[in-house]
CSV table of C-alpha atoms and ligand atoms in Angstrom, one decimal:
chain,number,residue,atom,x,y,z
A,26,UNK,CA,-16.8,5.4,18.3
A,27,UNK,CA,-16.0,1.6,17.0
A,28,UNK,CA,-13.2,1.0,15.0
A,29,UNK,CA,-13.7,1.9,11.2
A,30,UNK,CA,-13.8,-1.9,9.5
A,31,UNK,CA,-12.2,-3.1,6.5
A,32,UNK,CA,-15.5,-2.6,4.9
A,33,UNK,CA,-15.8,1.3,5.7
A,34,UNK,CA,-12.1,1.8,4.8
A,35,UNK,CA,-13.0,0.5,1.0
A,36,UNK,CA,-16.5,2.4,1.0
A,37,UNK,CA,-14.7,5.2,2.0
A,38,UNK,CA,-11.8,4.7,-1.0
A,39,UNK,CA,-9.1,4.2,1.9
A,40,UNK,CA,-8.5,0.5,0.3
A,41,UNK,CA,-9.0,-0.8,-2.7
A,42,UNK,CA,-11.8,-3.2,-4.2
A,43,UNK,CA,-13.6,-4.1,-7.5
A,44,UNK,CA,-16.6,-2.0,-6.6
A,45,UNK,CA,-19.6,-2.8,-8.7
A,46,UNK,CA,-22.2,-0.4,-7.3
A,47,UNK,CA,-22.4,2.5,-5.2
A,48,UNK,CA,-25.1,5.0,-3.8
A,49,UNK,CA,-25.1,7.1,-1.1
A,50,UNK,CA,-27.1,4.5,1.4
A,51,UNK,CA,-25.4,0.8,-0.5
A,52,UNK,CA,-21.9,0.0,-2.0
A,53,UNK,CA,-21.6,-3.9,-3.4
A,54,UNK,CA,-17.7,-4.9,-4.1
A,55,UNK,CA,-16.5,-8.1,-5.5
A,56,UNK,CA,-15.0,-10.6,-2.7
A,57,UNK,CA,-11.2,-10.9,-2.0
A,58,UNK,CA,-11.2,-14.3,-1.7
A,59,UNK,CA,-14.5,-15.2,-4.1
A,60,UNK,CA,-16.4,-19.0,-3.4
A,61,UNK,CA,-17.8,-18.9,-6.6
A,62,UNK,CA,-17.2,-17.1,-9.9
A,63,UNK,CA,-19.9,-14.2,-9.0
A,64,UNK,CA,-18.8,-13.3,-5.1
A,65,UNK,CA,-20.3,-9.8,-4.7
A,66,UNK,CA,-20.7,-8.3,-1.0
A,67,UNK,CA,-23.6,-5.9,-0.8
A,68,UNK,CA,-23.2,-3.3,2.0
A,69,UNK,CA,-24.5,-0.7,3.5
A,70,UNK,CA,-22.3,2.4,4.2
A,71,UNK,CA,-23.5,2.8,7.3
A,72,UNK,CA,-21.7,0.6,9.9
A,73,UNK,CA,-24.4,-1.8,11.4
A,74,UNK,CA,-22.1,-4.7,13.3
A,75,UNK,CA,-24.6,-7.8,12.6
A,76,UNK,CA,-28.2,-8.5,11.9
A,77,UNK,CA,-29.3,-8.3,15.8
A,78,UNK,CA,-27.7,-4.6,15.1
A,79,UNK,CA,-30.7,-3.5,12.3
A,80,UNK,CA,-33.0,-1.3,14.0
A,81,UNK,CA,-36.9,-1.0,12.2
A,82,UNK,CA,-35.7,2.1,10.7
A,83,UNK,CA,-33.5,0.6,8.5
A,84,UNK,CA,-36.6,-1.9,7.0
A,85,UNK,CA,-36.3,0.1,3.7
A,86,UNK,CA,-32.4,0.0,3.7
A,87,UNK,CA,-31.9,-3.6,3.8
A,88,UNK,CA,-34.7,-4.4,1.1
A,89,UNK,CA,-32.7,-2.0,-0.9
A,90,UNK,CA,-30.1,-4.4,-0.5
A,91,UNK,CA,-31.8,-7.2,-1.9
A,92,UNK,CA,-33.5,-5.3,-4.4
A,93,UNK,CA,-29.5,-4.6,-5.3
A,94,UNK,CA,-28.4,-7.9,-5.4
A,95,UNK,CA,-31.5,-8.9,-7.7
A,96,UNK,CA,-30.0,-6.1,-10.3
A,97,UNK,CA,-26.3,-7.5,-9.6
A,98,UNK,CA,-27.5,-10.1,-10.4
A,99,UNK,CA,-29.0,-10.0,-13.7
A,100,UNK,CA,-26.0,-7.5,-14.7
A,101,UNK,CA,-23.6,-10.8,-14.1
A,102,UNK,CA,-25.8,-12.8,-16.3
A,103,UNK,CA,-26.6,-15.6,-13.1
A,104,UNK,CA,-30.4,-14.5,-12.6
A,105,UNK,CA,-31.3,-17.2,-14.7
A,106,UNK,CA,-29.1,-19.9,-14.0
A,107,UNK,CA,-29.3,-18.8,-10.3
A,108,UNK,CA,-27.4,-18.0,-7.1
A,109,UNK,CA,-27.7,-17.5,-3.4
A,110,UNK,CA,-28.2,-14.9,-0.9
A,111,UNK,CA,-26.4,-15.3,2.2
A,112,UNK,CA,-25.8,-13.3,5.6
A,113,UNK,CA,-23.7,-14.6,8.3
A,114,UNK,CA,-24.6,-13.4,12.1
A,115,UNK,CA,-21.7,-13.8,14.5
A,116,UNK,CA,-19.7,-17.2,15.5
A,117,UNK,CA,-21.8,-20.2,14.8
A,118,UNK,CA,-22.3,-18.7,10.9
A,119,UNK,CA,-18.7,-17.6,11.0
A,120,UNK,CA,-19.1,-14.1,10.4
A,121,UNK,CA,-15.5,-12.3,9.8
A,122,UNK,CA,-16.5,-8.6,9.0
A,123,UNK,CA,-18.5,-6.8,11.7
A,124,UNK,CA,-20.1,-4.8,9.1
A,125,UNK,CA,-23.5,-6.1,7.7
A,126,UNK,CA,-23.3,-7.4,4.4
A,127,UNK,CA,-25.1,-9.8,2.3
A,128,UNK,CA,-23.0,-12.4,0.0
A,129,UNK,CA,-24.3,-12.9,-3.6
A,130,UNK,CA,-22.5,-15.9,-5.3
A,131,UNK,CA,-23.0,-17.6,-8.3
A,132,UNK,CA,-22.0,-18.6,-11.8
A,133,UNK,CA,-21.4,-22.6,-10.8
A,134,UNK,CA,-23.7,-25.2,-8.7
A,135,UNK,CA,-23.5,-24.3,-5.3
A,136,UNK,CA,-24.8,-27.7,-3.7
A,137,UNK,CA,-26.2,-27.7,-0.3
A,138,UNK,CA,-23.2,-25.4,1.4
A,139,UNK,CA,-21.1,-23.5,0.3
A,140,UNK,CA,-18.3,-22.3,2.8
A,141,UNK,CA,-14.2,-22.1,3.3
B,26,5GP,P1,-18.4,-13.0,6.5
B,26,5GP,O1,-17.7,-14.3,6.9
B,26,5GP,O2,-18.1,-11.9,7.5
B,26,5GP,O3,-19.8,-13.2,6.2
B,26,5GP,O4,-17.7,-12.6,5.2
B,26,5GP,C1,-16.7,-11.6,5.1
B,26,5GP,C2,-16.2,-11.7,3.6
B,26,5GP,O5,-15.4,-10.5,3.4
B,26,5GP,C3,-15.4,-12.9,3.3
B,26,5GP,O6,-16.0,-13.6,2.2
B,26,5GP,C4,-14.0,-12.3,2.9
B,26,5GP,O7,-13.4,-13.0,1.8
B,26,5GP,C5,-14.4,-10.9,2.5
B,26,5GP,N1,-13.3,-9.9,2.8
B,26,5GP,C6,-12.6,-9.8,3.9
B,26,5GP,N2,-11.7,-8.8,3.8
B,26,5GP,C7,-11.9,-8.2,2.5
B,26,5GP,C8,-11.3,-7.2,1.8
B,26,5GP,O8,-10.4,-6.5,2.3
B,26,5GP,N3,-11.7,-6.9,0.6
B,26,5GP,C9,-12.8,-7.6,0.0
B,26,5GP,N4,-13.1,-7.3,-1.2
B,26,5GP,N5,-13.4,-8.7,0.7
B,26,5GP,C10,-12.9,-9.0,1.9
């Protein structure tokens, strides 16, 4: 079995985070180190390394992640003004955390990129 990541150990309460959501299939958390002034990782509790990792069987899981973020959204009041959706895949996109998870960030213009 892989090593648990620093993702699982806050799903499973081992370390702490600002969790904003949680079901039994999704938890969203706000982000350590947040780009904007809405940083919220969406995530599913189940340990899926990257996005060449989702298998067809998780179709419904990962549009419940969006559909998440949409709510997250509106409940931080940037549905309006707007925000972006965005999932890194391995080196070239500089993905840190081997645990899928989709970045919703907002609350200020974002311009064309928006990294470290
Ligand atoms: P990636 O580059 O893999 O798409 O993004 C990983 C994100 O996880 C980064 O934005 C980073 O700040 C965040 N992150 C890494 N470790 C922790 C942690 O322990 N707690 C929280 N809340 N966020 C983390």
């Amino acid at each position: 079995m892989n090593e648990p990541t620093v993702f699982s150990k806050i799903i499973a309460g081992e370390i702490p985070a600002d969790i904003v959501y949680r079901d039994e299939e999704i938890t969203a958390f706000r982000d350590i180190q947040p780009l904007a002034p809405v940083h919220i990782l969406i995530v599913p509790n189940q340990a899926i390394a990257t996005v060449n990792d989702i298998e067809d069987a998780d179709a419904e899981l990962i549009g419940r992640m969006w559909c998440i973020a949409r709510d997250l959204a509106k409940q931080e009041g940037i549905a309006e003004s707007g925000y972006r959706l965005v999932v890194n895949c391995n080196a070239d996109a500089g993905q840190e955390v081997f645990h899928l998870h989709l970045h919703l960030i907002g609350g200020r213009k974002l311009g064309s990129s928006v990294s470290r």
